[in-house]
Amino acid sequence: MTSLQMSAQEEMVEKFLDAAARGDLSQLSALLSHSPSLLNQTGYSGWTALMLATRNGHHHVAEKLLSLGCNKLCTNSSSQTAYDIAKFWGHGHIARLLSRADDGTLHGSTLHPQENYFSRETLDRLSGKRSDAGWLEAKQRDPDTVYLLFSNLSPMATVTKDTSGDGMEPGTPDTPVWFAINADEDAAELLKRCEDNGCFFPKTPNRDLLRLDEEEAGVVAQARSVLAWHSRYSFCPTCGSPTSLQEGGHKRSCLNPECRSLKGVHNTCYPRVDPVVIMLVIHPDGNQCLLGRKSIFPARMFSCLAGFVEPGETIEEAVRREVEEESGVKVGPVQYVSCQPWPMPSSLMIGCHAIATSTDIKVDEDEIEDARWFPRQQVVDSMFRGAHQTLVIPPRQTIAHQLIRHWIGINSNL
Ligand code: ZN
Ligand code: MG
């Protein structure tokens, strides 16, 4: 290529980028039809046509560029994606356009905004009915009642579309009632015994709790945490006596009439929920995030740091303590993002973003084997263009994934 051709090419790129910045759709389209390779060309400071159209609020140009398949995930020399630019300049309609997946849905999954896997509540908890023994007994015999069966805490039968799709409106008189049962039997044995008794299972046993339908996952999370509590806390935690099951399985009462747990209300009688903080720590420069890996993780996977909240501790304090213990990094502001029930067995993952005030890493090798700062571009590449050589992000069912998405700005929580 001669220098003359080079400059002609450069001139065309400049014209193209200028048309995008001015919102001149007809010139932009004419240039593109003549030379489709212009689509992802960059100019000053690594700005693409999409970024320039976004900066200046030209929704119709951004829409056209996206429809032609332009790359919306590349970053400029300030590590901003077009989405960051839209958010920064207050062009919310373009931000929404950019966060949409190519099939028109929001990126990633069928989850609604502010919703994580395991967190969809499709059932009414009906806590007012739990102490109504007559009602419970009648519902247990009702042919419309749904039983969710677990074998050693693995869900055996999952929800079929026809039972979850309709009849689930809270408070409708003929809404089916759901119960969950755990058996210590082997799944195959249990399945055979059920089939011998004419029970039908819409799906095979499912040991992978991250591969449930989004609709089913919330129900399974609720049931599994309660069942796991029964399997681990069958004796009174106060005096060690046997207990009886009450309130539709949401309470265990001590059978020793002298027990302190019978005087007043005690949390030892109710299913546990264990708060865990999980946080994406952001570098003071705003363009890197801190991820760590445990030795049990799949190869090259790094995730958010996490840890149990200790007694007498706030969420913010727990975030700062855990990050410093595990990575040596000090954290300032902490911002809550969203949370996720995690039924293994009964955690509540409290997802936060946290801004680091120091950057030196000193890994606590008892807890994690590595922790590093990852640049935004590397995280984007790993998440949207398949596994990166050095980095694999946790699956979208995890809140860690959602916290990372939220940071890079392509998320389902707009
Ligand atoms: Zn007791
Ligand atoms: Mg820890």
Short mmCIF file of C-alpha atoms and ligand atoms in Angstrom, two decimals:
data_model
loop_
_atom_site.label_atom_id
_atom_site.label_comp_id
_atom_site.label_asym_id
_atom_site.label_seq_id
_atom_site.Cartn_x
_atom_site.Cartn_y
_atom_site.Cartn_z
CA MET A 1 0.00 0.00 0.00
CA THR A 2 1.41 3.40 -0.97
CA SER A 3 1.39 6.36 1.37
CA LEU A 4 -1.17 8.04 -0.88
CA GLN A 5 -3.59 5.11 -0.45
CA MET A 6 -2.96 5.14 3.29
CA SER A 7 -3.98 8.73 3.59
CA ALA A 8 -7.06 8.17 1.41
CA GLN A 9 -8.06 5.38 3.77
CA GLU A 10 -7.38 7.56 6.81
CA GLU A 11 -9.44 10.32 5.30
CA MET A 12 -12.37 7.96 4.80
CA VAL A 13 -12.16 6.77 8.44
CA GLU A 14 -12.16 10.37 9.56
CA LYS A 15 -15.23 11.19 7.42
CA PHE A 16 -16.99 8.13 8.75
CA LEU A 17 -16.27 8.94 12.41
CA ASP A 18 -17.27 12.55 11.84
CA ALA A 19 -20.60 11.46 10.32
CA ALA A 20 -21.23 9.32 13.43
CA ALA A 21 -20.39 12.21 15.76
CA ARG A 22 -22.71 14.58 13.86
CA GLY A 23 -25.52 12.04 13.65
CA ASP A 24 -25.47 12.11 9.84
CA LEU A 25 -27.07 8.76 9.15
CA SER A 26 -27.22 9.08 5.36
CA GLN A 27 -23.53 9.90 4.96
CA LEU A 28 -22.60 7.18 7.45
CA SER A 29 -24.69 4.60 5.56
CA ALA A 30 -23.26 5.67 2.20
CA LEU A 31 -19.68 5.32 3.48
CA LEU A 32 -20.44 1.93 5.01
CA SER A 33 -22.05 0.51 1.89
CA HIS A 34 -18.98 1.56 -0.07
CA SER A 35 -16.57 0.25 2.58
CA PRO A 36 -18.07 -2.09 5.24
CA SER A 37 -14.69 -2.49 6.97
CA LEU A 38 -15.12 1.03 8.40
CA LEU A 39 -17.57 -0.28 10.99
CA ASN A 40 -15.11 -0.89 13.83
CA GLN A 41 -12.39 1.59 12.87
CA THR A 42 -11.08 3.83 15.63
CA GLY A 43 -9.89 7.39 15.61
CA TYR A 44 -8.45 9.71 18.24
CA SER A 45 -7.96 7.98 21.65
CA GLY A 46 -9.43 4.75 20.36
CA TRP A 47 -12.95 6.11 19.86
CA THR A 48 -15.23 4.10 17.55
CA ALA A 49 -18.16 5.45 15.53
CA LEU A 50 -20.50 3.87 18.10
CA MET A 51 -18.77 5.74 20.93
CA LEU A 52 -18.95 9.05 19.08
CA ALA A 53 -22.63 8.59 18.19
CA THR A 54 -23.31 7.64 21.81
CA ARG A 55 -21.37 10.62 23.22
CA ASN A 56 -23.51 12.99 21.17
CA GLY A 57 -26.80 11.24 21.88
CA HIS A 58 -27.49 10.01 18.33
CA HIS A 59 -29.71 7.03 19.12
CA HIS A 60 -30.62 6.33 15.47
CA VAL A 61 -26.93 6.13 14.48
CA ALA A 62 -26.08 3.84 17.41
CA GLU A 63 -29.04 1.65 16.45
CA LYS A 64 -27.86 1.45 12.82
CA LEU A 65 -24.27 0.59 13.83
CA LEU A 66 -25.50 -2.13 16.21
CA SER A 67 -27.81 -3.57 13.55
CA LEU A 68 -24.77 -3.93 11.29
CA GLY A 69 -23.01 -5.91 14.04
CA CYS A 70 -20.46 -3.38 15.22
CA ASN A 71 -18.37 -4.36 18.22
CA LYS A 72 -19.98 -2.69 21.24
CA LEU A 73 -17.55 -4.12 23.79
CA CYS A 74 -14.27 -2.56 22.75
CA THR A 75 -12.82 0.14 24.96
CA ASN A 76 -11.16 3.46 24.19
CA SER A 77 -7.85 4.61 25.64
CA SER A 78 -9.66 5.60 28.87
CA SER A 79 -10.99 2.02 29.16
CA GLN A 80 -14.58 3.13 28.52
CA THR A 81 -17.04 1.08 26.50
CA ALA A 82 -19.81 2.81 24.54
CA TYR A 83 -22.11 1.85 27.44
CA ASP A 84 -19.88 3.68 29.95
CA ILE A 85 -19.98 6.73 27.69
CA ALA A 86 -23.79 6.58 27.46
CA LYS A 87 -24.10 6.36 31.24
CA PHE A 88 -21.54 9.11 31.84
CA TRP A 89 -23.22 11.58 29.48
CA GLY A 90 -26.71 10.72 30.69
CA HIS A 91 -28.00 9.13 27.47
CA GLY A 92 -30.15 6.52 29.23
CA HIS A 93 -32.03 5.50 26.06
CA ILE A 94 -28.75 4.64 24.33
CA ALA A 95 -27.48 2.85 27.46
CA ARG A 96 -30.59 0.66 27.34
CA LEU A 97 -30.04 0.00 23.66
CA LEU A 98 -26.42 -0.99 24.32
CA SER A 99 -27.27 -3.29 27.20
CA ARG A 100 -29.69 -5.28 25.09
CA ALA A 101 -28.53 -8.63 23.72
CA ASP A 102 -28.64 -9.25 19.97
CA ASP A 103 -31.93 -11.12 20.28
CA GLY A 104 -33.54 -8.03 21.83
CA THR A 105 -33.55 -9.30 25.42
CA LEU A 106 -31.34 -7.89 28.15
CA HIS A 107 -28.01 -9.61 28.32
CA GLY A 108 -27.39 -12.95 29.90
CA SER A 109 -30.58 -14.65 30.92
CA THR A 110 -34.31 -14.50 31.37
CA LEU A 111 -33.87 -12.91 34.78
CA HIS A 112 -35.90 -9.79 35.48
CA PRO A 113 -34.13 -6.61 36.59
CA GLN A 114 -32.66 -6.81 40.09
CA GLU A 115 -33.13 -10.56 40.14
CA ASN A 116 -30.47 -13.20 40.63
CA TYR A 117 -30.66 -16.95 40.04
CA PHE A 118 -32.25 -18.71 43.08
CA SER A 119 -34.10 -15.50 43.96
CA ARG A 120 -37.33 -15.68 41.96
CA GLU A 121 -40.30 -16.08 44.29
CA THR A 122 -43.03 -17.86 42.35
CA LEU A 123 -44.84 -19.20 45.41
CA ASP A 124 -46.70 -17.40 48.18
CA ARG A 125 -45.10 -18.48 51.46
CA LEU A 126 -48.53 -18.49 53.20
CA SER A 127 -46.91 -18.12 56.63
CA GLY A 128 -50.34 -17.45 58.16
CA LYS A 129 -51.42 -21.00 57.30
CA ARG A 130 -48.39 -22.75 58.81
CA SER A 131 -49.97 -23.16 62.24
CA ASP A 132 -53.33 -24.34 60.85
CA ALA A 133 -52.98 -28.12 61.36
CA GLY A 134 -56.38 -28.91 59.79
CA TRP A 135 -55.59 -26.94 56.65
CA LEU A 136 -52.13 -28.52 56.35
CA GLU A 137 -53.54 -32.02 56.68
CA ALA A 138 -56.28 -31.36 54.11
CA LYS A 139 -53.76 -29.93 51.65
CA GLN A 140 -51.42 -32.90 52.09
CA ARG A 141 -54.24 -35.15 50.85
CA ASP A 142 -55.41 -32.82 48.09
CA PRO A 143 -54.78 -34.43 44.65
CA ASP A 144 -53.75 -31.01 43.26
CA THR A 145 -50.98 -30.61 45.82
CA VAL A 146 -47.46 -30.60 44.41
CA TYR A 147 -44.73 -32.53 46.22
CA LEU A 148 -41.17 -31.55 45.57
CA LEU A 149 -39.03 -34.59 46.35
CA PHE A 150 -35.35 -34.48 47.30
CA SER A 151 -32.98 -37.41 47.57
CA ASN A 152 -30.18 -36.55 49.99
CA LEU A 153 -30.99 -32.88 49.37
CA SER A 154 -30.81 -33.18 45.55
CA PRO A 155 -34.10 -32.15 43.90
CA MET A 156 -35.68 -35.17 42.18
CA ALA A 157 -38.70 -33.69 40.56
CA THR A 158 -38.56 -30.23 39.13
CA VAL A 159 -41.44 -27.97 38.29
CA THR A 160 -43.20 -28.65 35.00
CA LYS A 161 -44.17 -25.70 32.84
CA ASP A 162 -47.91 -26.40 33.15
CA THR A 163 -47.91 -26.23 36.96
CA SER A 164 -45.63 -23.21 37.20
CA GLY A 165 -47.24 -21.28 34.35
CA ASP A 166 -50.73 -20.83 35.73
CA GLY A 167 -52.52 -21.25 39.01
CA MET A 168 -49.66 -19.62 40.90
CA GLU A 169 -51.39 -16.32 41.65
CA PRO A 170 -51.07 -15.73 45.40
CA GLY A 171 -54.35 -16.11 47.21
CA THR A 172 -56.44 -17.68 44.41
CA PRO A 173 -58.64 -20.34 46.03
CA ASP A 174 -57.58 -23.23 43.77
CA THR A 175 -53.87 -22.48 43.71
CA PRO A 176 -52.07 -25.76 44.34
CA VAL A 177 -50.12 -25.98 47.58
CA TRP A 178 -46.54 -27.20 47.54
CA PHE A 179 -44.70 -29.36 50.03
CA ALA A 180 -41.07 -30.51 49.97
CA ILE A 181 -39.80 -33.85 51.26
CA ASN A 182 -36.24 -35.08 51.67
CA ALA A 183 -35.40 -38.80 51.69
CA ASP A 184 -32.05 -40.26 52.71
CA GLU A 185 -32.51 -42.93 50.07
CA ASP A 186 -30.49 -43.28 46.91
CA ALA A 187 -32.19 -41.43 44.04
CA ALA A 188 -32.59 -44.50 41.81
CA GLU A 189 -34.19 -46.54 44.63
CA LEU A 190 -36.50 -43.68 45.48
CA LEU A 191 -37.52 -43.17 41.88
CA LYS A 192 -38.33 -46.86 41.47
CA ARG A 193 -40.39 -46.93 44.66
CA CYS A 194 -42.33 -43.84 43.59
CA GLU A 195 -43.03 -45.25 40.13
CA ASP A 196 -44.25 -48.51 41.70
CA ASN A 197 -46.77 -46.33 43.56
CA GLY A 198 -47.93 -44.55 40.41
CA CYS A 199 -46.06 -41.27 40.92
CA PHE A 200 -44.92 -39.45 37.82
CA PHE A 201 -41.72 -37.43 37.56
CA PRO A 202 -41.45 -34.86 34.81
CA LYS A 203 -37.66 -34.83 34.93
CA THR A 204 -34.78 -36.99 36.01
CA PRO A 205 -32.94 -36.41 39.31
CA ASN A 206 -30.94 -33.21 39.22
CA ARG A 207 -27.81 -32.97 41.30
CA ASP A 208 -26.61 -29.78 39.66
CA LEU A 209 -28.41 -26.95 41.38
CA LEU A 210 -27.04 -24.45 38.87
CA ARG A 211 -28.82 -26.15 35.96
CA LEU A 212 -32.41 -25.61 36.99
CA ASP A 213 -34.91 -23.52 35.09
CA GLU A 214 -34.86 -19.91 36.41
CA GLU A 215 -38.50 -20.39 37.47
CA GLU A 216 -37.66 -23.53 39.45
CA ALA A 217 -34.47 -22.34 41.08
CA GLY A 218 -36.15 -20.07 43.63
CA VAL A 219 -38.53 -22.81 44.78
CA VAL A 220 -35.70 -25.33 45.03
CA ALA A 221 -33.56 -22.85 47.00
CA GLN A 222 -36.31 -22.23 49.53
CA ALA A 223 -37.11 -25.93 49.94
CA ARG A 224 -33.51 -27.14 50.06
CA SER A 225 -32.41 -24.68 52.75
CA VAL A 226 -35.30 -25.66 55.02
CA LEU A 227 -34.76 -29.39 54.40
CA ALA A 228 -31.01 -29.04 55.01
CA TRP A 229 -31.78 -27.33 58.31
CA HIS A 230 -34.00 -30.28 59.36
CA SER A 231 -31.32 -32.76 58.40
CA ARG A 232 -28.62 -30.94 60.42
CA TYR A 233 -30.55 -29.61 63.41
CA SER A 234 -32.83 -32.46 64.41
CA PHE A 235 -31.95 -32.18 68.12
CA CYS A 236 -32.52 -29.15 70.32
CA PRO A 237 -29.43 -26.88 70.06
CA THR A 238 -30.04 -25.68 73.64
CA CYS A 239 -30.35 -28.96 75.59
CA GLY A 240 -29.84 -31.77 73.08
CA SER A 241 -33.31 -33.29 73.50
CA PRO A 242 -35.42 -34.57 70.61
CA THR A 243 -37.63 -31.98 68.90
CA SER A 244 -41.00 -32.01 67.14
CA LEU A 245 -41.66 -30.43 63.78
CA GLN A 246 -44.15 -27.55 63.72
CA GLU A 247 -45.54 -24.74 61.57
CA GLY A 248 -45.45 -26.66 58.33
CA GLY A 249 -41.76 -27.42 58.83
CA HIS A 250 -40.69 -23.85 59.71
CA LYS A 251 -40.15 -24.54 63.39
CA ARG A 252 -38.74 -27.30 65.63
CA SER A 253 -39.81 -27.30 69.26
CA CYS A 254 -37.90 -29.00 72.07
CA LEU A 255 -39.70 -31.94 73.68
CA ASN A 256 -38.02 -31.39 77.06
CA PRO A 257 -40.61 -29.37 79.04
CA GLU A 258 -37.83 -27.87 81.21
CA CYS A 259 -35.87 -26.50 78.21
CA ARG A 260 -35.00 -22.78 78.17
CA SER A 261 -35.85 -22.67 74.46
CA LEU A 262 -39.55 -23.04 75.36
CA LYS A 263 -39.50 -19.82 77.41
CA GLY A 264 -39.79 -16.90 75.02
CA VAL A 265 -38.88 -16.76 71.34
CA HIS A 266 -35.53 -18.29 70.37
CA ASN A 267 -33.83 -18.28 67.00
CA THR A 268 -32.63 -21.85 67.67
CA CYS A 269 -36.17 -23.03 66.83
CA TYR A 270 -36.26 -21.58 63.30
CA PRO A 271 -34.49 -22.36 60.00
CA ARG A 272 -31.06 -20.73 59.69
CA VAL A 273 -30.05 -18.07 57.19
CA ASP A 274 -26.32 -17.32 57.17
CA PRO A 275 -25.26 -13.90 55.81
CA VAL A 276 -22.22 -13.89 53.54
CA VAL A 277 -20.68 -10.80 51.98
CA ILE A 278 -19.43 -11.14 48.42
CA MET A 279 -17.73 -8.17 46.83
CA LEU A 280 -16.16 -6.92 43.67
CA VAL A 281 -13.29 -4.69 44.77
CA ILE A 282 -12.55 -1.93 42.28
CA HIS A 283 -9.07 -0.42 41.90
CA PRO A 284 -8.72 3.28 42.82
CA ASP A 285 -8.16 3.96 39.08
CA GLY A 286 -11.65 2.56 38.35
CA ASN A 287 -10.41 0.36 35.50
CA GLN A 288 -9.29 -2.82 37.26
CA CYS A 289 -11.00 -5.20 39.61
CA LEU A 290 -9.68 -7.58 42.22
CA LEU A 291 -10.50 -11.27 41.74
CA GLY A 292 -9.21 -14.26 43.65
CA ARG A 293 -9.15 -18.01 43.16
CA LYS A 294 -9.42 -20.95 45.51
CA SER A 295 -7.55 -24.14 44.72
CA ILE A 296 -10.87 -26.00 44.29
CA PHE A 297 -11.94 -23.70 41.39
CA PRO A 298 -11.81 -24.96 37.79
CA ALA A 299 -8.59 -24.04 35.97
CA ARG A 300 -8.05 -20.29 35.43
CA MET A 301 -11.31 -19.32 37.16
CA PHE A 302 -11.16 -16.21 39.32
CA SER A 303 -14.10 -14.84 41.28
CA CYS A 304 -15.15 -12.18 43.77
CA LEU A 305 -13.83 -12.44 47.32
CA ALA A 306 -16.41 -13.54 49.90
CA GLY A 307 -16.80 -14.45 53.55
CA PHE A 308 -19.28 -14.95 56.38
CA VAL A 309 -20.49 -11.92 58.31
CA GLU A 310 -19.38 -12.26 61.93
CA PRO A 311 -21.55 -11.56 64.99
CA GLY A 312 -21.85 -7.86 65.78
CA GLU A 313 -20.53 -6.81 62.37
CA THR A 314 -22.11 -4.60 59.72
CA ILE A 315 -22.09 -5.52 56.03
CA GLU A 316 -19.57 -2.74 55.32
CA GLU A 317 -17.24 -3.88 58.11
CA ALA A 318 -17.45 -7.49 56.97
CA VAL A 319 -16.53 -6.46 53.41
CA ARG A 320 -13.50 -4.45 54.62
CA ARG A 321 -12.31 -7.18 56.99
CA GLU A 322 -12.67 -10.06 54.52
CA VAL A 323 -10.94 -8.22 51.69
CA GLU A 324 -8.02 -7.21 53.88
CA GLU A 325 -7.71 -10.69 55.45
CA GLU A 326 -7.75 -12.52 52.12
CA SER A 327 -5.86 -10.11 49.86
CA GLY A 328 -4.18 -7.46 52.03
CA VAL A 329 -6.05 -4.74 50.08
CA LYS A 330 -7.71 -1.95 52.08
CA VAL A 331 -11.23 -0.90 51.15
CA GLY A 332 -13.05 2.44 51.58
CA PRO A 333 -16.60 2.98 50.29
CA VAL A 334 -18.88 -0.09 50.07
CA GLN A 335 -22.04 -0.07 47.96
CA TYR A 336 -24.73 -2.76 48.19
CA VAL A 337 -25.75 -4.06 44.72
CA SER A 338 -28.07 -7.06 45.09
CA CYS A 339 -28.33 -10.32 46.99
CA GLN A 340 -28.84 -14.00 46.27
CA PRO A 341 -30.13 -16.90 48.39
CA TRP A 342 -27.53 -19.68 48.08
CA PRO A 343 -29.05 -22.97 49.29
CA MET A 344 -25.79 -24.80 50.01
CA PRO A 345 -27.04 -25.04 52.62
CA SER A 346 -28.57 -21.71 53.66
CA SER A 347 -26.46 -18.67 52.86
CA LEU A 348 -27.68 -15.27 51.82
CA MET A 349 -25.03 -13.80 49.53
CA ILE A 350 -24.97 -10.02 50.01
CA GLY A 351 -23.40 -8.60 46.85
CA CYS A 352 -21.44 -5.34 47.05
CA HIS A 353 -19.09 -3.17 45.09
CA ALA A 354 -16.19 -1.79 47.11
CA ILE A 355 -13.57 0.81 46.23
CA ALA A 356 -9.99 -0.04 47.20
CA THR A 357 -7.83 2.56 48.95
CA SER A 358 -4.62 0.51 48.59
CA THR A 359 -3.41 -1.73 45.78
CA ASP A 360 -0.64 -4.02 47.09
CA ILE A 361 -1.78 -7.64 47.22
CA LYS A 362 -0.74 -10.06 49.95
CA VAL A 363 -2.67 -13.31 49.62
CA ASP A 364 -3.79 -15.29 52.67
CA GLU A 365 -2.79 -18.71 51.39
CA ASP A 366 -5.02 -20.56 53.85
CA GLU A 367 -8.08 -19.08 52.15
CA ILE A 368 -7.18 -18.45 48.52
CA GLU A 369 -4.28 -19.41 46.28
CA ASP A 370 -4.11 -16.27 44.16
CA ALA A 371 -5.56 -12.77 43.86
CA ARG A 372 -4.86 -10.25 41.11
CA TRP A 373 -6.01 -6.98 39.62
CA PHE A 374 -7.63 -7.61 36.23
CA PRO A 375 -8.04 -4.79 33.67
CA ARG A 376 -11.58 -4.11 32.49
CA GLN A 377 -10.77 -5.10 28.90
CA GLN A 378 -9.51 -8.52 29.98
CA VAL A 379 -12.67 -9.10 32.03
CA VAL A 380 -14.88 -8.01 29.10
CA ASP A 381 -12.96 -10.30 26.72
CA SER A 382 -13.30 -13.23 29.07
CA MET A 383 -17.01 -12.69 29.65
CA PHE A 384 -18.16 -12.04 26.10
CA ARG A 385 -15.61 -13.65 23.82
CA GLY A 386 -15.18 -17.01 25.51
CA ALA A 387 -12.52 -18.13 27.90
CA HIS A 388 -9.49 -15.89 28.03
CA GLN A 389 -6.08 -17.53 28.27
CA THR A 390 -5.59 -16.45 31.86
CA LEU A 391 -9.09 -15.73 33.13
CA VAL A 392 -12.39 -17.61 33.37
CA ILE A 393 -15.34 -15.78 34.98
CA PRO A 394 -17.84 -17.76 37.16
CA PRO A 395 -21.11 -18.81 35.45
CA ARG A 396 -24.00 -16.36 35.12
CA GLN A 397 -26.01 -18.17 37.84
CA THR A 398 -23.60 -16.81 40.45
CA ILE A 399 -23.89 -13.39 42.00
CA ALA A 400 -20.13 -12.96 41.44
CA HIS A 401 -20.84 -13.00 37.70
CA GLN A 402 -23.62 -10.44 38.11
CA LEU A 403 -21.41 -8.16 40.23
CA ILE A 404 -18.76 -8.25 37.51
CA ARG A 405 -21.36 -7.56 34.80
CA HIS A 406 -22.72 -4.69 36.83
CA TRP A 407 -19.23 -3.18 36.98
CA ILE A 408 -18.49 -3.49 33.27
CA GLY A 409 -21.92 -2.04 32.58
CA ILE A 410 -23.44 -4.79 30.46
CA ASN A 411 -25.90 -6.22 32.93
CA SER A 412 -29.37 -7.47 33.53
CA ASN A 413 -29.89 -5.09 36.44
CA LEU A 414 -30.56 -1.82 34.66
ZN ZN B 1 -34.19 -28.17 74.49
MG MG B 2 -12.59 -15.32 54.80
#
